[in-house]
Amino acid sequence: MASAFRRAAGGGQAAQAAQSAIASFTVAAPLEAADAQPPGGEAGQRFLQVTYAPARYCDDEVLFCAVQDCNAQQALQEQLRSAQQATEAMMRVRAAFFAAMSHEIRTPLNALLGNLELLARSAGMEACAPRLKVLDTAAESLRRIVNDVLDFSKIDAGKLRLVNEPFRPIDAVESLALTYAPMVAGRAIRFHLYLSPSLDVEVIGDRTRLVQVFNNLLNNAFKFTASGRITVSGDIRQDELGTQRLVCRVSDSGIGTPPSLLARAFQPFVQGDAVSASRYGGTGLGLSICARLCELMGGNIAVDSVQDVGSAFTVSIRQRRWNRRRRSIRGAAM
């Protein structure tokens, strides 16, 4: 005990006690032969917590010390550390499993989709066109689920890497909107696109992941809207700190979200009731992936929704302008 106290004092803890009035340290003291093994302690050791403070006794400066047996506390901390390590190891194994399985499933699935497309273009297959369309739709839905699981496992494992390249936001959003325009045919839905001229500028970012966020939001809007209106709007604006931000809003007049689910909308595996989940399908990962991608890109996503009225999702992403002249000068200097 005395040697441990001298080490603590030599390490500056005695000086700290003089300044902060009270200090403490924990020491593993060896057991005497006559002592019984304490519960939770390691073999041959007893954990003691020493608390001390400066005081005056008979006009002399002394240290007041209190020694407490803390074997139970030490054992509990060790159990907590072991449980945390086991949980982290289990999460790593789970993420690796999902990533590996998603890759294994996606490879033959892409081959299936490719052959279905070739089969649909073959001569004499007109009579089978409706069945081939159903197969293609089902396979595409399965691929979307596999991609969601793969992306979620990558993000969860911290292995998703963003690519910073120049692109024009107006081209990215317009191209995506054009792929959804044919889905309006035969449905009582009006699809509107309002894009500000401020989007017609080159910025630095990950176009693929940005389009993935908007694609997920538009897919949900068309999935949950039987009639009414779907609107996409976007612009680049400055926030209160002077930072350029891409702000895009996807709104619909679909089924909306009940208040009980709204607060958990961006948590993984969150879906509506059993009837809605069975009717609309999905994994419940889409919005969670959107939220995490927005965070990785330095932004956020928010939702306003009223049940049986509609929903509006607003995405705000920090953007950096692409300075072509500066890059050219830098390239010439190199």
mmCIF file of C-alpha atoms in Angstrom:
data_model
loop_
_atom_site.group_PDB
_atom_site.id
_atom_site.type_symbol
_atom_site.label_atom_id
_atom_site.label_comp_id
_atom_site.label_asym_id
_atom_site.label_seq_id
_atom_site.Cartn_x
_atom_site.Cartn_y
_atom_site.Cartn_z
ATOM 1 C CA MET A 1 0.000 0.000 0.000
ATOM 2 C CA ALA A 2 2.766 2.409 0.935
ATOM 3 C CA SER A 3 4.633 1.795 -2.319
ATOM 4 C CA ALA A 4 1.444 2.330 -4.321
ATOM 5 C CA PHE A 5 0.806 5.588 -2.489
ATOM 6 C CA ARG A 6 4.363 6.753 -3.201
ATOM 7 C CA ARG A 7 3.908 5.967 -6.926
ATOM 8 C CA ALA A 8 0.657 7.954 -6.985
ATOM 9 C CA ALA A 9 2.304 10.852 -5.202
ATOM 10 C CA GLY A 10 5.286 10.709 -7.537
ATOM 11 C CA GLY A 11 2.878 10.802 -10.486
ATOM 12 C CA GLY A 12 1.509 14.137 -9.309
ATOM 13 C CA GLN A 13 -1.660 12.936 -7.593
ATOM 14 C CA ALA A 14 -0.511 14.294 -4.230
ATOM 15 C CA ALA A 15 -0.011 17.709 -5.785
ATOM 16 C CA GLN A 16 -3.433 17.379 -7.375
ATOM 17 C CA ALA A 17 -4.876 16.626 -3.932
ATOM 18 C CA ALA A 18 -3.368 19.798 -2.571
ATOM 19 C CA GLN A 19 -5.123 21.759 -5.316
ATOM 20 C CA SER A 20 -8.437 19.943 -5.648
ATOM 21 C CA ALA A 21 -8.835 18.973 -1.964
ATOM 22 C CA ILE A 22 -9.709 15.303 -2.686
ATOM 23 C CA ALA A 23 -8.032 12.718 -4.928
ATOM 24 C CA SER A 24 -8.140 8.946 -5.249
ATOM 25 C CA PHE A 25 -6.559 6.006 -7.033
ATOM 26 C CA THR A 26 -7.140 2.254 -7.285
ATOM 27 C CA VAL A 27 -4.467 -0.284 -6.498
ATOM 28 C CA ALA A 28 -4.294 -4.076 -6.769
ATOM 29 C CA ALA A 29 -2.901 -5.163 -3.409
ATOM 30 C CA PRO A 30 -1.498 -8.679 -2.950
ATOM 31 C CA LEU A 31 -3.366 -10.972 -0.596
ATOM 32 C CA GLU A 32 -1.798 -12.214 2.577
ATOM 33 C CA ALA A 33 -1.728 -15.944 3.107
ATOM 34 C CA ALA A 34 -4.377 -15.736 5.828
ATOM 35 C CA ASP A 35 -6.787 -13.615 3.754
ATOM 36 C CA ALA A 36 -9.692 -15.252 2.008
ATOM 37 C CA GLN A 37 -10.094 -14.773 -1.754
ATOM 38 C CA PRO A 38 -12.558 -11.861 -2.193
ATOM 39 C CA PRO A 39 -15.510 -12.302 -4.570
ATOM 40 C CA GLY A 40 -14.841 -10.866 -7.999
ATOM 41 C CA GLY A 41 -11.143 -10.387 -7.359
ATOM 42 C CA GLU A 42 -8.357 -11.923 -9.392
ATOM 43 C CA ALA A 43 -6.374 -14.751 -7.894
ATOM 44 C CA GLY A 44 -3.933 -13.390 -5.312
ATOM 45 C CA GLN A 45 -5.181 -9.783 -5.593
ATOM 46 C CA ARG A 46 -7.518 -7.459 -3.780
ATOM 47 C CA PHE A 47 -8.555 -4.145 -5.419
ATOM 48 C CA LEU A 48 -8.520 -1.197 -3.060
ATOM 49 C CA GLN A 49 -9.574 2.385 -3.683
ATOM 50 C CA VAL A 50 -7.537 4.940 -1.752
ATOM 51 C CA THR A 51 -9.058 8.390 -1.268
ATOM 52 C CA TYR A 52 -6.997 11.104 0.346
ATOM 53 C CA ALA A 53 -7.112 14.839 1.039
ATOM 54 C CA PRO A 54 -4.854 17.385 2.754
ATOM 55 C CA ALA A 55 -5.719 18.333 6.331
ATOM 56 C CA ARG A 56 -4.209 19.847 9.464
ATOM 57 C CA TYR A 57 -3.800 17.914 12.703
ATOM 58 C CA CYS A 58 -2.175 19.437 15.764
ATOM 59 C CA ASP A 59 -0.871 22.317 13.651
ATOM 60 C CA ASP A 60 0.778 19.840 11.291
ATOM 61 C CA GLU A 61 -0.043 19.319 7.598
ATOM 62 C CA VAL A 62 -1.151 15.727 7.064
ATOM 63 C CA LEU A 63 -2.979 13.636 4.502
ATOM 64 C CA PHE A 64 -6.293 12.125 5.544
ATOM 65 C CA CYS A 65 -6.683 8.718 3.857
ATOM 66 C CA ALA A 66 -9.612 6.310 3.482
ATOM 67 C CA VAL A 67 -9.233 2.798 2.041
ATOM 68 C CA GLN A 68 -12.224 0.985 0.540
ATOM 69 C CA ASP A 69 -12.526 -2.535 -0.847
ATOM 70 C CA CYS A 70 -13.748 -2.166 -4.485
ATOM 71 C CA ASN A 71 -13.527 -5.743 -5.753
ATOM 72 C CA ALA A 72 -17.226 -5.888 -6.602
ATOM 73 C CA GLN A 73 -17.062 -2.629 -8.574
ATOM 74 C CA GLN A 74 -13.930 -3.779 -10.408
ATOM 75 C CA ALA A 75 -15.572 -7.080 -11.319
ATOM 76 C CA LEU A 76 -18.664 -5.271 -12.635
ATOM 77 C CA GLN A 77 -16.555 -2.979 -14.815
ATOM 78 C CA GLU A 78 -14.721 -5.985 -16.208
ATOM 79 C CA GLN A 79 -18.024 -7.688 -17.030
ATOM 80 C CA LEU A 80 -19.250 -4.544 -18.788
ATOM 81 C CA ARG A 81 -16.059 -4.351 -20.864
ATOM 82 C CA SER A 82 -16.360 -8.005 -21.821
ATOM 83 C CA ALA A 83 -20.021 -7.580 -22.793
ATOM 84 C CA GLN A 84 -19.219 -4.516 -24.907
ATOM 85 C CA GLN A 85 -16.397 -6.327 -26.717
ATOM 86 C CA ALA A 86 -18.652 -9.319 -27.376
ATOM 87 C CA THR A 87 -21.405 -7.055 -28.746
ATOM 88 C CA GLU A 88 -18.993 -5.217 -31.039
ATOM 89 C CA ALA A 89 -17.595 -8.510 -32.304
ATOM 90 C CA MET A 90 -21.113 -9.807 -32.987
ATOM 91 C CA MET A 91 -22.001 -6.632 -34.917
ATOM 92 C CA ARG A 92 -18.861 -6.965 -37.043
ATOM 93 C CA VAL A 93 -19.706 -10.586 -37.834
ATOM 94 C CA ARG A 94 -23.292 -9.631 -38.708
ATOM 95 C CA ALA A 95 -22.185 -6.815 -41.014
ATOM 96 C CA ALA A 96 -19.660 -9.075 -42.744
ATOM 97 C CA PHE A 97 -22.302 -11.778 -43.200
ATOM 98 C CA PHE A 98 -24.840 -9.413 -44.739
ATOM 99 C CA ALA A 99 -22.233 -7.899 -47.045
ATOM 100 C CA ALA A 100 -21.015 -11.312 -48.222
ATOM 101 C CA MET A 101 -24.530 -12.681 -48.743
ATOM 102 C CA SER A 102 -25.632 -9.560 -50.606
ATOM 103 C CA HIS A 103 -22.702 -9.895 -52.993
ATOM 104 C CA GLU A 104 -23.394 -13.584 -53.517
ATOM 105 C CA ILE A 105 -27.075 -12.935 -54.260
ATOM 106 C CA ARG A 106 -26.562 -9.889 -56.463
ATOM 107 C CA THR A 107 -24.205 -11.598 -58.924
ATOM 108 C CA PRO A 108 -26.679 -14.282 -60.169
ATOM 109 C CA LEU A 109 -29.525 -11.771 -59.886
ATOM 110 C CA ASN A 110 -27.835 -9.421 -62.350
ATOM 111 C CA ALA A 111 -27.367 -12.344 -64.707
ATOM 112 C CA LEU A 112 -31.074 -13.168 -64.360
ATOM 113 C CA LEU A 113 -32.114 -9.598 -65.175
ATOM 114 C CA GLY A 114 -29.796 -9.430 -68.154
ATOM 115 C CA ASN A 115 -31.130 -12.657 -69.632
ATOM 116 C CA LEU A 116 -34.737 -11.570 -69.050
ATOM 117 C CA GLU A 117 -34.074 -8.401 -71.030
ATOM 118 C CA LEU A 118 -32.476 -10.373 -73.874
ATOM 119 C CA LEU A 119 -35.368 -12.828 -73.837
ATOM 120 C CA ALA A 120 -37.917 -10.011 -74.038
ATOM 121 C CA ARG A 121 -36.152 -8.650 -77.134
ATOM 122 C CA SER A 122 -36.028 -12.014 -78.868
ATOM 123 C CA ALA A 123 -38.228 -12.649 -81.882
ATOM 124 C CA GLY A 124 -41.478 -14.538 -81.334
ATOM 125 C CA MET A 125 -41.766 -13.674 -77.644
ATOM 126 C CA GLU A 126 -44.634 -11.208 -78.015
ATOM 127 C CA ALA A 127 -47.129 -13.640 -76.506
ATOM 128 C CA CYS A 128 -44.963 -13.985 -73.388
ATOM 129 C CA ALA A 129 -44.431 -10.238 -72.952
ATOM 130 C CA PRO A 130 -46.837 -9.861 -69.970
ATOM 131 C CA ARG A 131 -45.198 -12.710 -68.056
ATOM 132 C CA LEU A 132 -41.722 -11.422 -68.839
ATOM 133 C CA LYS A 133 -42.720 -7.997 -67.553
ATOM 134 C CA VAL A 134 -43.933 -9.515 -64.286
ATOM 135 C CA LEU A 135 -40.690 -11.447 -63.926
ATOM 136 C CA ASP A 136 -38.635 -8.343 -64.645
ATOM 137 C CA THR A 137 -40.582 -6.311 -62.068
ATOM 138 C CA ALA A 138 -40.143 -9.001 -59.417
ATOM 139 C CA ALA A 139 -36.431 -9.382 -60.132
ATOM 140 C CA GLU A 140 -35.931 -5.609 -60.030
ATOM 141 C CA SER A 141 -37.659 -5.439 -56.647
ATOM 142 C CA LEU A 142 -35.411 -8.206 -55.349
ATOM 143 C CA ARG A 143 -32.323 -6.393 -56.598
ATOM 144 C CA ARG A 144 -33.443 -3.218 -54.823
ATOM 145 C CA ILE A 145 -33.806 -5.157 -51.574
ATOM 146 C CA VAL A 146 -30.367 -6.721 -51.974
ATOM 147 C CA ASN A 147 -28.819 -3.319 -52.715
ATOM 148 C CA ASP A 148 -30.468 -1.843 -49.618
ATOM 149 C CA VAL A 149 -29.123 -4.624 -47.407
ATOM 150 C CA LEU A 150 -25.647 -4.281 -48.915
ATOM 151 C CA ASP A 151 -25.553 -0.490 -48.517
ATOM 152 C CA PHE A 152 -26.877 -0.692 -44.963
ATOM 153 C CA SER A 153 -24.250 -3.257 -43.985
ATOM 154 C CA LYS A 154 -21.488 -1.136 -45.538
ATOM 155 C CA ILE A 155 -22.624 1.993 -43.728
ATOM 156 C CA ASP A 156 -23.065 0.075 -40.466
ATOM 157 C CA ALA A 157 -19.522 -1.280 -40.766
ATOM 158 C CA GLY A 158 -18.105 2.155 -41.674
ATOM 159 C CA LYS A 159 -16.829 0.885 -45.035
ATOM 160 C CA LEU A 160 -18.863 3.078 -47.373
ATOM 161 C CA ARG A 161 -16.595 5.569 -49.144
ATOM 162 C CA LEU A 162 -17.849 8.682 -50.912
ATOM 163 C CA VAL A 163 -16.464 9.895 -54.237
ATOM 164 C CA ASN A 164 -15.861 13.627 -54.678
ATOM 165 C CA GLU A 165 -16.193 14.546 -58.350
ATOM 166 C CA PRO A 166 -17.573 17.565 -60.228
ATOM 167 C CA PHE A 167 -21.172 17.328 -61.448
ATOM 168 C CA ARG A 168 -24.179 19.521 -62.124
ATOM 169 C CA PRO A 169 -27.060 18.981 -59.669
ATOM 170 C CA ILE A 170 -29.617 20.070 -62.255
ATOM 171 C CA ASP A 171 -28.519 17.280 -64.624
ATOM 172 C CA ALA A 172 -28.628 14.668 -61.846
ATOM 173 C CA VAL A 173 -32.130 15.582 -60.651
ATOM 174 C CA GLU A 174 -33.571 16.046 -64.171
ATOM 175 C CA SER A 175 -32.229 12.698 -65.376
ATOM 176 C CA LEU A 176 -33.744 10.934 -62.376
ATOM 177 C CA ALA A 177 -37.106 12.681 -62.803
ATOM 178 C CA LEU A 178 -37.254 11.621 -66.469
ATOM 179 C CA THR A 179 -36.972 7.960 -65.463
ATOM 180 C CA TYR A 180 -40.077 8.349 -63.272
ATOM 181 C CA ALA A 181 -42.146 10.361 -65.753
ATOM 182 C CA PRO A 182 -43.501 7.244 -67.581
ATOM 183 C CA MET A 183 -44.921 5.942 -64.272
ATOM 184 C CA VAL A 184 -47.622 8.631 -64.425
ATOM 185 C CA ALA A 185 -49.228 7.046 -67.478
ATOM 186 C CA GLY A 186 -52.622 5.536 -66.672
ATOM 187 C CA ARG A 187 -52.601 6.861 -63.113
ATOM 188 C CA ALA A 188 -54.418 9.816 -61.582
ATOM 189 C CA ILE A 189 -51.144 11.458 -60.596
ATOM 190 C CA ARG A 190 -49.620 14.778 -61.642
ATOM 191 C CA PHE A 191 -45.820 14.846 -61.506
ATOM 192 C CA HIS A 192 -44.246 18.315 -61.193
ATOM 193 C CA LEU A 193 -40.593 19.338 -61.293
ATOM 194 C CA TYR A 194 -39.478 22.786 -60.071
ATOM 195 C CA LEU A 195 -35.722 23.319 -60.294
ATOM 196 C CA SER A 196 -34.010 26.634 -59.653
ATOM 197 C CA PRO A 197 -31.422 27.974 -62.140
ATOM 198 C CA SER A 198 -29.006 27.994 -59.195
ATOM 199 C CA LEU A 199 -28.665 24.230 -59.681
ATOM 200 C CA ASP A 200 -27.070 24.769 -63.093
ATOM 201 C CA VAL A 201 -23.549 24.979 -61.677
ATOM 202 C CA GLU A 202 -20.721 22.514 -61.170
ATOM 203 C CA VAL A 203 -20.208 21.356 -57.592
ATOM 204 C CA ILE A 204 -18.007 18.770 -55.882
ATOM 205 C CA GLY A 205 -19.689 15.723 -54.393
ATOM 206 C CA ASP A 206 -20.848 12.148 -54.834
ATOM 207 C CA ARG A 207 -23.477 12.278 -57.582
ATOM 208 C CA THR A 208 -24.250 8.549 -57.359
ATOM 209 C CA ARG A 209 -25.107 8.645 -53.639
ATOM 210 C CA LEU A 210 -27.022 11.898 -54.017
ATOM 211 C CA VAL A 211 -29.143 10.388 -56.777
ATOM 212 C CA GLN A 212 -29.618 7.293 -54.614
ATOM 213 C CA VAL A 213 -31.207 9.431 -51.885
ATOM 214 C CA PHE A 214 -33.568 11.195 -54.308
ATOM 215 C CA ASN A 215 -34.360 7.926 -56.085
ATOM 216 C CA ASN A 216 -35.400 6.331 -52.797
ATOM 217 C CA LEU A 217 -37.637 9.278 -51.924
ATOM 218 C CA LEU A 218 -39.274 9.309 -55.379
ATOM 219 C CA ASN A 219 -39.749 5.557 -55.308
ATOM 220 C CA ASN A 220 -41.590 5.868 -51.975
ATOM 221 C CA ALA A 221 -43.675 8.765 -53.298
ATOM 222 C CA PHE A 222 -44.891 6.764 -56.300
ATOM 223 C CA LYS A 223 -45.355 3.639 -54.195
ATOM 224 C CA PHE A 224 -47.558 5.270 -51.549
ATOM 225 C CA THR A 225 -49.473 7.719 -53.768
ATOM 226 C CA ALA A 226 -52.496 6.307 -55.572
ATOM 227 C CA SER A 227 -53.778 9.661 -56.827
ATOM 228 C CA GLY A 228 -53.020 13.321 -56.459
ATOM 229 C CA ARG A 229 -49.699 15.048 -56.872
ATOM 230 C CA ILE A 230 -45.961 14.373 -56.572
ATOM 231 C CA THR A 231 -43.609 17.349 -56.611
ATOM 232 C CA VAL A 232 -39.835 17.663 -56.721
ATOM 233 C CA SER A 233 -38.237 21.045 -56.091
ATOM 234 C CA GLY A 234 -34.650 22.064 -55.549
ATOM 235 C CA ASP A 235 -32.219 24.953 -55.348
ATOM 236 C CA ILE A 236 -28.831 25.942 -53.941
ATOM 237 C CA ARG A 237 -28.941 28.471 -51.142
ATOM 238 C CA GLN A 238 -26.765 29.841 -48.374
ATOM 239 C CA ASP A 239 -27.457 28.970 -44.764
ATOM 240 C CA GLU A 240 -27.003 31.335 -41.823
ATOM 241 C CA LEU A 241 -23.270 30.506 -41.726
ATOM 242 C CA GLY A 242 -22.773 31.350 -45.391
ATOM 243 C CA THR A 243 -22.379 27.701 -46.457
ATOM 244 C CA GLN A 244 -23.695 26.674 -49.870
ATOM 245 C CA ARG A 245 -26.320 23.940 -49.479
ATOM 246 C CA LEU A 246 -28.291 21.913 -51.992
ATOM 247 C CA VAL A 247 -31.869 21.804 -50.743
ATOM 248 C CA CYS A 248 -34.255 19.401 -52.452
ATOM 249 C CA ARG A 249 -37.828 18.612 -51.445
ATOM 250 C CA VAL A 250 -39.942 15.624 -52.493
ATOM 251 C CA SER A 251 -43.609 15.886 -51.533
ATOM 252 C CA ASP A 252 -46.625 13.732 -52.294
ATOM 253 C CA SER A 253 -50.312 13.363 -51.491
ATOM 254 C CA GLY A 254 -50.017 9.716 -50.473
ATOM 255 C CA ILE A 255 -51.000 7.795 -47.364
ATOM 256 C CA GLY A 256 -48.750 9.812 -45.047
ATOM 257 C CA THR A 257 -47.223 8.567 -41.807
ATOM 258 C CA PRO A 258 -48.985 8.157 -38.453
ATOM 259 C CA PRO A 259 -47.559 10.210 -35.574
ATOM 260 C CA SER A 260 -46.483 7.046 -33.748
ATOM 261 C CA LEU A 261 -44.044 6.216 -36.571
ATOM 262 C CA LEU A 262 -42.981 9.710 -37.603
ATOM 263 C CA ALA A 263 -40.365 10.086 -34.851
ATOM 264 C CA ARG A 264 -38.808 6.740 -35.898
ATOM 265 C CA ALA A 265 -39.095 7.249 -39.651
ATOM 266 C CA PHE A 266 -35.313 7.186 -40.222
ATOM 267 C CA GLN A 267 -34.556 4.230 -37.981
ATOM 268 C CA PRO A 268 -33.782 0.899 -39.695
ATOM 269 C CA PHE A 269 -36.513 -1.710 -40.232
ATOM 270 C CA VAL A 270 -39.320 0.725 -39.377
ATOM 271 C CA GLN A 271 -42.492 0.092 -41.376
ATOM 272 C CA GLY A 272 -46.194 0.691 -40.947
ATOM 273 C CA ASP A 273 -48.664 -1.822 -39.593
ATOM 274 C CA ALA A 274 -48.768 -5.402 -40.812
ATOM 275 C CA VAL A 275 -51.365 -4.611 -43.494
ATOM 276 C CA SER A 276 -49.310 -1.766 -44.994
ATOM 277 C CA ALA A 277 -46.078 -3.769 -44.824
ATOM 278 C CA SER A 278 -47.724 -6.680 -46.616
ATOM 279 C CA ARG A 279 -49.327 -4.447 -49.250
ATOM 280 C CA TYR A 280 -46.358 -2.214 -50.117
ATOM 281 C CA GLY A 281 -43.461 -4.538 -49.274
ATOM 282 C CA GLY A 282 -39.913 -3.300 -48.761
ATOM 283 C CA THR A 283 -37.309 -3.841 -46.055
ATOM 284 C CA GLY A 284 -37.747 -0.692 -43.972
ATOM 285 C CA LEU A 285 -34.132 0.267 -44.709
ATOM 286 C CA GLY A 286 -34.605 2.894 -47.421
ATOM 287 C CA LEU A 287 -35.135 5.979 -45.266
ATOM 288 C CA SER A 288 -32.471 4.870 -42.803
ATOM 289 C CA ILE A 289 -29.975 4.616 -45.663
ATOM 290 C CA CYS A 290 -31.040 8.060 -46.914
ATOM 291 C CA ALA A 291 -30.462 9.588 -43.481
ATOM 292 C CA ARG A 292 -27.035 8.012 -43.099
ATOM 293 C CA LEU A 293 -25.948 8.984 -46.616
ATOM 294 C CA CYS A 294 -27.010 12.567 -45.949
ATOM 295 C CA GLU A 295 -24.938 12.592 -42.759
ATOM 296 C CA LEU A 296 -21.906 11.217 -44.621
ATOM 297 C CA MET A 297 -22.290 13.986 -47.227
ATOM 298 C CA GLY A 298 -22.437 16.675 -44.549
ATOM 299 C CA GLY A 299 -26.191 17.177 -44.576
ATOM 300 C CA ASN A 300 -29.461 16.023 -43.130
ATOM 301 C CA ILE A 301 -32.960 14.938 -44.058
ATOM 302 C CA ALA A 302 -36.257 15.915 -42.439
ATOM 303 C CA VAL A 303 -39.872 14.856 -42.896
ATOM 304 C CA ASP A 304 -43.260 16.481 -42.452
ATOM 305 C CA SER A 305 -46.182 14.101 -42.763
ATOM 306 C CA VAL A 306 -49.880 13.919 -42.012
ATOM 307 C CA GLN A 307 -51.661 10.580 -42.170
ATOM 308 C CA ASP A 308 -54.019 10.259 -45.161
ATOM 309 C CA VAL A 309 -52.852 13.687 -46.433
ATOM 310 C CA GLY A 310 -49.270 13.214 -47.619
ATOM 311 C CA SER A 311 -45.585 13.553 -46.834
ATOM 312 C CA ALA A 312 -42.766 15.966 -47.649
ATOM 313 C CA PHE A 313 -39.089 15.050 -47.323
ATOM 314 C CA THR A 314 -36.472 17.811 -47.356
ATOM 315 C CA VAL A 315 -32.823 17.016 -48.042
ATOM 316 C CA SER A 316 -30.092 19.567 -47.296
ATOM 317 C CA ILE A 317 -26.530 18.757 -48.410
ATOM 318 C CA ARG A 318 -23.445 20.912 -48.058
ATOM 319 C CA GLN A 319 -21.966 21.722 -51.482
ATOM 320 C CA ARG A 320 -18.634 23.042 -52.711
ATOM 321 C CA ARG A 321 -18.356 24.926 -55.980
ATOM 322 C CA TRP A 322 -16.094 23.396 -58.628
ATOM 323 C CA ASN A 323 -13.400 25.949 -59.514
ATOM 324 C CA ARG A 324 -12.310 24.807 -62.965
ATOM 325 C CA ARG A 325 -9.791 27.647 -63.378
ATOM 326 C CA ARG A 326 -8.069 26.889 -60.070
ATOM 327 C CA ARG A 327 -7.858 23.189 -60.927
ATOM 328 C CA SER A 328 -6.386 23.969 -64.351
ATOM 329 C CA ILE A 329 -3.729 26.239 -62.852
ATOM 330 C CA ARG A 330 -2.864 23.612 -60.243
ATOM 331 C CA GLY A 331 -2.619 20.910 -62.936
ATOM 332 C CA ALA A 332 -0.345 23.118 -65.058
ATOM 333 C CA ALA A 333 1.893 23.802 -62.068
ATOM 334 C CA MET A 334 2.322 20.102 -61.429
#
